[in-house]
Each structure stands twice: as structure tokens, then as C-alpha cells.
Coordinates of C-alpha atoms in Angstrom, one line a residue:
M1 CA 0.0 0.0 0.0
N2 CA 2.1 2.9 -1.3
K3 CA -0.5 5.4 -2.4
D4 CA -1.5 8.3 -0.2
K5 CA -4.6 7.8 1.9
I6 CA -7.8 9.1 0.6
W7 CA -9.7 10.5 3.6
L8 CA -13.4 10.6 4.2
S9 CA -13.5 14.3 4.6
S10 CA -10.3 16.4 5.1
P11 CA -9.8 20.1 5.7
H12 CA -9.8 22.3 2.6
M13 CA -8.2 25.7 2.9
G14 CA -9.2 28.5 0.6
G15 CA -6.0 30.6 0.6
T16 CA -7.1 33.7 2.5
E17 CA -7.2 32.2 6.0
Q18 CA -3.6 33.0 6.8
K19 CA -4.3 36.8 6.2
F20 CA -6.8 36.9 9.0
V21 CA -4.7 34.8 11.3
N22 CA -1.7 37.1 10.7
E23 CA -3.8 40.1 11.5
A24 CA -4.7 38.5 14.8
F25 CA -1.0 38.1 15.7
E26 CA 0.0 41.5 14.4
Q27 CA -2.8 43.2 16.5
N28 CA -2.1 40.9 19.5
W29 CA -5.7 39.6 19.5
V30 CA -4.6 36.1 20.7
A31 CA -7.7 35.6 22.9
P32 CA -11.3 34.4 22.8
L33 CA -12.5 37.8 21.6
G34 CA -11.4 40.3 18.9
P35 CA -12.1 41.5 15.4
N36 CA -12.1 38.1 13.8
V37 CA -14.6 36.7 16.3
N38 CA -16.9 39.7 15.6
G39 CA -16.3 39.4 11.8
F40 CA -16.9 35.7 11.7
E41 CA -20.2 36.0 13.6
E42 CA -21.3 38.7 11.2
D43 CA -20.2 36.6 8.2
L44 CA -22.3 33.7 9.5
K45 CA -25.3 35.9 10.3
K46 CA -25.3 37.3 6.7
Y47 CA -24.9 33.9 5.2
L48 CA -27.8 32.4 7.2
F49 CA -30.3 35.3 7.2
D50 CA -29.6 37.9 4.5
S51 CA -31.7 36.1 1.9
S52 CA -34.5 35.4 4.4
S53 CA -37.2 37.4 6.1
K54 CA -36.1 35.8 9.4
E55 CA -34.0 37.6 12.0
G56 CA -31.2 36.1 14.1
A57 CA -27.8 36.3 15.6
V58 CA -24.7 34.1 15.9
A59 CA -22.4 33.4 18.8
A60 CA -19.0 31.8 17.8
L61 CA -18.0 29.1 20.3
S62 CA -15.3 26.6 21.0
S63 CA -17.3 23.6 19.5
G64 CA -20.7 22.5 18.2
T65 CA -21.0 20.5 21.4
A66 CA -20.6 23.6 23.5
A67 CA -23.2 25.3 21.4
L68 CA -25.7 22.5 22.0
H69 CA -25.0 22.5 25.7
L70 CA -25.6 26.2 25.9
A71 CA -28.9 25.8 24.0
L72 CA -30.1 23.4 26.6
V73 CA -28.9 25.7 29.4
M74 CA -30.7 28.6 27.8
L75 CA -33.9 26.5 27.6
G76 CA -33.7 25.7 31.3
I77 CA -33.1 22.0 31.0
K78 CA -32.1 20.6 34.3
A79 CA -31.7 17.3 36.3
G80 CA -34.7 15.1 36.0
D81 CA -36.0 16.6 32.8
E82 CA -36.4 14.6 29.6
V83 CA -35.2 15.6 26.1
L84 CA -36.2 14.0 22.9
C85 CA -33.2 13.3 20.6
Q86 CA -32.7 11.7 17.2
S87 CA -31.0 8.3 17.8
M88 CA -29.1 8.1 14.5
T89 CA -26.6 10.8 15.1
F90 CA -23.1 11.5 16.5
A91 CA -22.8 11.3 20.3
A92 CA -22.3 15.1 20.6
S93 CA -26.0 15.5 19.9
A94 CA -26.9 13.5 23.0
N95 CA -24.1 14.1 25.5
P96 CA -25.1 17.6 26.5
I97 CA -28.4 16.2 27.7
A98 CA -26.4 14.1 30.2
Y99 CA -24.3 17.2 31.1
Q100 CA -27.5 18.7 32.5
G101 CA -28.5 15.6 34.4
A102 CA -31.5 15.1 32.1
T103 CA -32.6 11.9 30.4
P104 CA -32.4 11.4 26.7
I105 CA -35.4 9.9 25.0
F106 CA -34.2 8.5 21.7
I107 CA -36.4 8.5 18.5
D108 CA -36.0 6.4 15.4
S109 CA -35.2 7.6 11.9
E110 CA -37.4 7.6 8.8
E111 CA -36.0 6.4 5.5
K112 CA -36.7 9.5 3.3
T113 CA -34.1 11.7 5.0
L114 CA -32.6 9.3 7.6
N115 CA -33.6 11.8 10.2
L116 CA -36.1 12.2 13.1
C117 CA -39.3 10.2 12.3
P118 CA -42.4 12.4 12.9
K119 CA -44.6 9.4 13.6
H120 CA -42.3 8.0 16.3
L121 CA -41.7 11.5 17.7
R122 CA -45.5 12.0 18.2
T123 CA -45.8 8.6 19.8
A124 CA -42.9 9.3 22.2
I125 CA -44.4 12.7 23.2
E126 CA -47.8 11.3 23.9
D127 CA -46.4 8.3 25.8
R128 CA -44.1 10.5 28.0
I129 CA -47.0 12.9 28.8
S130 CA -49.2 9.9 29.7
K131 CA -46.5 8.9 32.1
G132 CA -46.5 12.4 33.7
K133 CA -43.3 13.6 32.2
K134 CA -43.7 16.0 29.3
P135 CA -40.4 16.4 27.4
K136 CA -38.7 19.8 27.7
A137 CA -37.0 19.9 24.3
I138 CA -36.5 18.2 20.9
I139 CA -33.0 17.8 19.3
A140 CA -33.5 17.3 15.6
V141 CA -30.4 16.6 13.4
H142 CA -29.8 17.4 9.7
L143 CA -27.9 14.1 9.3
Y144 CA -24.9 14.3 6.8
G145 CA -26.3 17.6 5.5
M146 CA -29.8 16.3 4.6
P147 CA -32.5 18.5 6.1
Y148 CA -34.9 16.7 8.4
Q149 CA -38.7 17.0 7.7
V150 CA -38.8 20.6 9.0
D151 CA -42.5 21.3 8.5
E152 CA -43.7 18.1 10.1
I153 CA -41.3 18.2 13.1
N154 CA -41.9 21.9 13.8
A155 CA -45.7 21.4 13.6
I156 CA -45.5 18.6 16.2
A157 CA -43.3 20.7 18.4
K158 CA -45.7 23.6 18.1
E159 CA -48.7 21.4 18.9
F160 CA -47.2 20.2 22.1
D161 CA -45.4 23.5 22.9
I162 CA -41.9 21.9 23.0
P163 CA -38.9 23.9 21.7
V164 CA -36.7 22.5 19.0
V165 CA -32.9 22.6 19.1
E166 CA -31.8 22.3 15.5
D167 CA -28.5 20.4 15.2
A168 CA -27.2 21.8 11.9
A169 CA -23.6 20.8 12.7
E170 CA -23.3 18.9 9.4
A171 CA -25.6 21.1 7.4
L172 CA -24.1 24.5 6.7
G173 CA -25.2 25.4 3.2
S174 CA -28.1 23.0 3.1
T175 CA -31.6 24.4 2.7
Y176 CA -35.2 23.4 3.1
K177 CA -37.7 25.1 0.8
G178 CA -35.1 27.7 0.1
E179 CA -34.4 28.6 3.7
R180 CA -31.0 27.9 5.3
C181 CA -30.6 25.1 7.7
G182 CA -29.8 26.6 11.1
T183 CA -32.7 29.1 11.0
F184 CA -35.7 26.8 11.7
A185 CA -35.7 26.6 15.5
E186 CA -35.4 28.5 18.8
Y187 CA -31.7 27.6 18.8
A188 CA -29.5 26.0 16.2
V189 CA -26.0 24.6 16.3
L190 CA -23.2 24.7 13.8
S191 CA -19.8 22.9 13.8
F192 CA -16.5 23.9 12.3
N193 CA -14.6 20.7 13.2
G194 CA -11.7 19.8 10.8
N195 CA -13.9 17.5 8.7
K196 CA -16.9 19.8 8.2
I197 CA -17.9 21.9 5.2
I198 CA -15.8 24.7 6.5
T199 CA -13.4 24.5 9.4
T200 CA -11.9 26.7 12.1
S201 CA -9.8 23.6 13.2
G202 CA -12.1 23.2 16.2
G203 CA -15.1 25.4 16.8
G204 CA -18.8 25.9 16.5
A205 CA -21.6 28.4 16.8
L206 CA -25.0 28.9 18.4
V207 CA -27.6 30.5 16.2
T208 CA -30.3 32.4 18.1
K209 CA -33.5 34.2 17.2
S210 CA -32.4 37.5 18.7
Q211 CA -29.5 39.7 19.6
S212 CA -30.5 39.5 23.3
A213 CA -30.4 35.7 23.2
K214 CA -27.0 35.9 21.7
E215 CA -25.8 38.2 24.4
K216 CA -27.0 35.9 27.0
A217 CA -25.2 33.0 25.4
V218 CA -22.0 34.9 25.2
F219 CA -22.3 35.9 28.8
L220 CA -22.7 32.2 29.8
A221 CA -19.8 31.2 27.4
T222 CA -17.4 33.7 29.1
Q223 CA -17.8 32.3 32.7
A224 CA -21.0 34.3 33.4
R225 CA -19.1 37.3 34.8
D226 CA -21.4 39.9 36.3
A227 CA -20.9 43.6 35.5
A228 CA -18.6 44.5 38.3
P229 CA -15.0 45.8 38.6
H230 CA -14.1 42.5 40.4
Y231 CA -14.9 39.0 39.3
Q232 CA -18.4 38.3 40.5
H233 CA -20.7 35.4 39.4
S234 CA -24.4 35.0 40.0
E235 CA -24.8 32.2 37.6
I236 CA -22.8 29.1 36.6
G237 CA -20.7 29.9 33.5
Y238 CA -18.6 28.1 30.9
N239 CA -15.4 28.7 29.0
Y240 CA -16.9 28.2 25.6
R241 CA -15.9 31.2 23.4
L242 CA -14.0 30.8 20.1
S243 CA -10.5 32.2 19.9
N244 CA -9.7 35.1 17.6
I245 CA -7.1 33.0 15.8
S246 CA -9.6 30.2 15.0
A247 CA -12.2 32.7 14.0
G248 CA -9.7 34.1 11.5
I249 CA -9.5 30.7 9.8
G250 CA -13.3 30.8 9.7
R251 CA -13.4 34.2 8.1
G252 CA -11.2 32.9 5.3
Q253 CA -13.3 29.7 5.0
M254 CA -16.6 31.7 4.7
Q255 CA -15.2 33.2 1.4
V256 CA -15.3 29.8 -0.2
V257 CA -18.3 28.1 1.6
D258 CA -20.5 28.0 -1.6
E259 CA -17.6 26.5 -3.6
R260 CA -17.2 23.8 -0.9
V261 CA -20.9 23.0 -1.0
K262 CA -20.9 22.8 -4.8
A263 CA -17.9 20.4 -4.7
R264 CA -19.5 18.1 -2.1
R265 CA -22.7 18.0 -4.2
E266 CA -20.6 17.1 -7.2
M267 CA -19.1 14.2 -5.3
H268 CA -22.6 13.0 -4.5
E269 CA -23.4 13.0 -8.2
F270 CA -20.2 11.2 -8.9
Y271 CA -21.5 8.3 -6.7
V272 CA -25.0 8.5 -8.2
D273 CA -23.4 7.9 -11.6
L274 CA -21.0 5.3 -10.3
F275 CA -23.7 3.1 -8.7
S276 CA -26.3 3.6 -11.4
E277 CA -25.3 0.3 -12.9
I278 CA -24.5 -1.6 -9.7
E279 CA -27.5 -3.6 -8.4
G280 CA -28.4 -3.4 -4.8
V281 CA -26.8 -0.1 -3.9
K282 CA -28.8 3.0 -3.3
V283 CA -27.2 6.4 -3.0
H284 CA -29.0 8.5 -0.4
S285 CA -30.5 11.5 -2.1
A286 CA -33.0 14.2 -1.5
P287 CA -36.6 13.0 -1.4
N288 CA -37.8 16.0 -3.4
E289 CA -36.9 19.5 -4.5
D290 CA -37.8 21.0 -1.1
F291 CA -34.6 19.3 0.3
F292 CA -31.2 20.8 -0.7
S293 CA -28.4 18.9 1.0
N294 CA -24.8 20.0 1.1
H295 CA -24.0 16.3 1.0
W296 CA -21.3 16.8 3.7
L297 CA -20.9 13.0 3.5
S298 CA -22.3 10.8 0.7
V299 CA -24.1 7.7 2.0
V300 CA -24.8 4.5 0.2
C301 CA -27.1 1.7 1.4
L302 CA -26.4 -1.9 0.4
N303 CA -29.0 -4.7 0.0
E304 CA -26.9 -7.8 0.1
E305 CA -29.7 -9.9 -1.5
E306 CA -29.3 -7.8 -4.6
T307 CA -25.5 -7.2 -4.5
G308 CA -24.6 -10.8 -4.7
G309 CA -23.9 -11.1 -1.0
I310 CA -21.7 -8.0 -0.7
K311 CA -22.3 -6.3 2.6
R312 CA -21.4 -2.9 3.9
E313 CA -18.4 -4.2 5.8
D314 CA -17.1 -6.1 2.7
L315 CA -17.0 -2.8 0.8
R316 CA -15.5 -0.9 3.8
L317 CA -12.7 -3.4 4.3
H318 CA -12.0 -3.6 0.5
L319 CA -11.5 0.1 0.4
E320 CA -9.4 0.1 3.5
E321 CA -7.0 -2.3 1.8
L322 CA -6.7 0.3 -1.0
N323 CA -5.9 3.0 1.6
I324 CA -9.3 4.6 1.0
E325 CA -11.2 5.7 4.1
S326 CA -15.0 5.0 4.4
R327 CA -17.1 4.7 7.6
P328 CA -20.3 3.1 8.8
L329 CA -23.1 5.5 9.7
W330 CA -23.3 6.8 13.2
K331 CA -24.1 3.9 15.5
P332 CA -27.6 4.8 16.9
M333 CA -27.4 6.3 20.4
H334 CA -29.9 3.8 21.8
L335 CA -27.4 1.0 21.0
Q336 CA -24.5 2.8 22.7
P337 CA -23.4 1.2 26.0
V338 CA -23.4 4.6 27.7
F339 CA -27.1 5.1 26.9
K340 CA -28.3 1.5 27.3
N341 CA -31.0 2.4 29.8
A342 CA -32.4 5.3 27.9
P343 CA -36.0 4.9 26.4
F344 CA -36.3 4.4 22.7
Y345 CA -39.2 4.8 20.3
G346 CA -39.0 3.2 16.9
N347 CA -39.2 0.1 14.7
G348 CA -35.6 -0.6 13.7
V349 CA -35.0 1.8 10.8
A350 CA -31.8 3.3 12.5
E351 CA -30.5 -0.2 13.2
R352 CA -30.9 -1.3 9.6
L353 CA -29.3 1.8 8.3
F354 CA -26.3 1.3 10.6
E355 CA -25.9 -2.3 9.5
N356 CA -26.3 -1.7 5.8
S357 CA -25.0 1.8 5.0
L358 CA -21.6 3.4 4.4
C359 CA -20.2 6.9 4.2
L360 CA -17.9 7.3 1.3
P361 CA -15.0 9.9 0.7
S362 CA -16.8 13.2 0.1
G363 CA -14.2 15.9 0.5
S364 CA -14.3 19.1 -1.5
N365 CA -10.6 18.7 -2.3
L366 CA -10.6 15.3 -4.0
N367 CA -8.8 15.5 -7.3
Q368 CA -9.5 13.5 -10.4
E369 CA -6.8 10.9 -9.7
E370 CA -8.3 10.2 -6.3
K371 CA -11.8 10.0 -7.8
D372 CA -10.5 7.5 -10.3
R373 CA -9.0 5.4 -7.5
I374 CA -12.3 5.5 -5.6
K375 CA -14.2 4.4 -8.7
A376 CA -11.7 1.6 -9.5
G377 CA -11.8 0.4 -5.9
I378 CA -15.5 0.3 -5.7
L379 CA -15.9 -1.5 -9.0
S380 CA -13.2 -4.0 -8.2
C381 CA -15.0 -4.9 -4.9
F382 CA -18.2 -5.8 -6.7
K383 CA -16.3 -7.5 -9.5
K384 CA -14.2 -9.5 -7.0
Q385 CA -17.1 -10.5 -4.9
K386 CA -19.3 -11.6 -7.8

């Protein structure tokens, strides 16, 4: 194995990031505040809201996990409460529930978007209420960049008066009915981890409905220091603000975000074409024109009865031998040892998706030679097994 590794999703610099970082050093803004933090927040706000009638504000934070935790804090989630959460997701969607001492109630996926199933969500809410425990929030995820069923989920949330936290960590640049993901809920979460659409190395953001909500979030994210000449604290705070240096990287990345989305979507089409003549493999795509996914990661689902016995793991291991990274979908949270006692509402969709589906290399910086290697590797797997 002498060829360079093809990664699932690697960072992709645009070229102007260094300028903003250098400015931070030159101005000695090496801290979790400064011009780049302010500028990055404004860039994100414009990107999310300028083409919309909605209003909002953005607080740049140290991670998407920190943003989700702050959203729960802002909603008053506390020990003993219950929070509904999509089961098919990364652990960071669920862990902040435990940070607050609350109990996660996991909900199955539906097959159209792989996201929160409205039917099981309603069942869970009605059942928890019948048990005397009305859930305090719903965490809905735009998995791999595919918008969840926004209208259906928000309608149920409104009916039962339960706020939604929109986990858009994987969905910057995705839209639903022309509106940006990250603008559909009381609070929304973005991530700028190294493998995301754009990156600040590590980092995230909390999207709020108002400037006052943002100011409250920033207050909590900077140790909740009261307005006093000395250090005085009337609330528990956190050290969650994004550094000015990292925000500089983000400012440069925002200049190429649409290019990155375009490239990821082109990779999705690459797989649609590649698998069009391979039986038993479905490339996960938007159910209709209302859903515009950034296709952060391209997902394929294998039906071994139609692939000649080739399973998800056969393809993954074959690509691994060729130094090509691929990865199973997120293992559902209700199957994780740490959450083994948490309630779950569903009928096995998430489990089947986990067993049969694979995320394929989706980076915006994959060149033609790497695409050719991926294609040859996939074709050789099906040829070899058959």
C-alpha cells in the first residue's frame, strides 16, 4: 500500500485564512475575543439570514457540542428533565443532555431523510406525557447535511409546545424550501470541526432568534461574569468562546463556503453515476426538491440480497485495503453502552441503516486521480465478490 490515503473528509483551505490569522498576531488579539470573532459572527449571520425574512444572531463558540450544551442551558433543561433526541446521530447530539443531568429519549429515523421520524416523535411525546413527564426539548439533526422534515417536526413541536434545538452541525449550506438550515428553531447549532464543510480547526456556533439571546449565550460562554469591577458570578458559566485566531480561519473559509458545498454535491453526483449500474446499492439522495443537501458525506445503502452477497463491511474493508477511508453511519445512540438504559421509540430503521450503510469519501478537495482510485476500488470490490 504505497499510495497516499484518501480521507473521508479532510480540511480544505481556501487561501485567505492566513491573512486573517496574521492580522490577529499583528494586533495581538490572541484571545477568545477580537475583530475576527466579531467578523466571523457577522459573516455567518449574513450567510444564514440575508436572503431570508427571518432575523437572528450568531455566537461563535469553541465547538458545536458547546453550542448545543448552551442551547439546553438557555432552555432551562435541568436534572430530571427529559429531552427527545434523534438516535441516528453523533454522540455530541446527545451528550449535552447528560451534562444537564437530564434523560435522553431516543427517537428512530425515517428512510426518506434518515432523520427524526415524525410518527415516532409523536408517539414518544404522547407516551411520555401519559407517564406524567412532558419532554422539555427536541433535538433534531440534519444528518450528513440532509434536512430533516422541518415542517412536520416543527408542527408537532408547536402542537405540544416543546422547543426544538436544530442540530445543523453537518448542514451549513443546506436548505429546506429555500431557507438555510440553522434558521428553523429556537436555537441552532453549527460545527466547524476539521472534517466539516468549512473549518476553524475546532469550533462551532450557536444561532439564536435575537441579539438579546446571543448576548445571554456569550455571557454564559465567558464564565458568566457579572458587570462589576471585580470577578463576581451570580450564575454558573462556561469557557466556551472561540479564539480570535480560530475565527480568522473561519473568516477565510466563509469566502469559499459556496464552492465547498458545490464540490460536495458534485461528489454525490459522482456516486450516483458510479452506482447507477451496480445492483443493490442506493445512494442516499434528497426525497424531493424541497430538500437541498450540502452532502457533507455521501451515503450508500447496500442490499446484500441484490448485491450478490456483498455487505457494507465487505466494501469498507476492501476500500481500507486500498488506503481509501470509508465509515459506517453513526451507531444509533440507543445502541450505545453509555445510553443502554435510555428509552427508545422506533421500529428498527436506524439499526438497519447502521448495519447496511456506508459513508464514502466526500471531501471538496478530492482530485481526479483520487476519484479514479475510488471508482476503481468500488468497481473492483463488486467484480471481485461476484
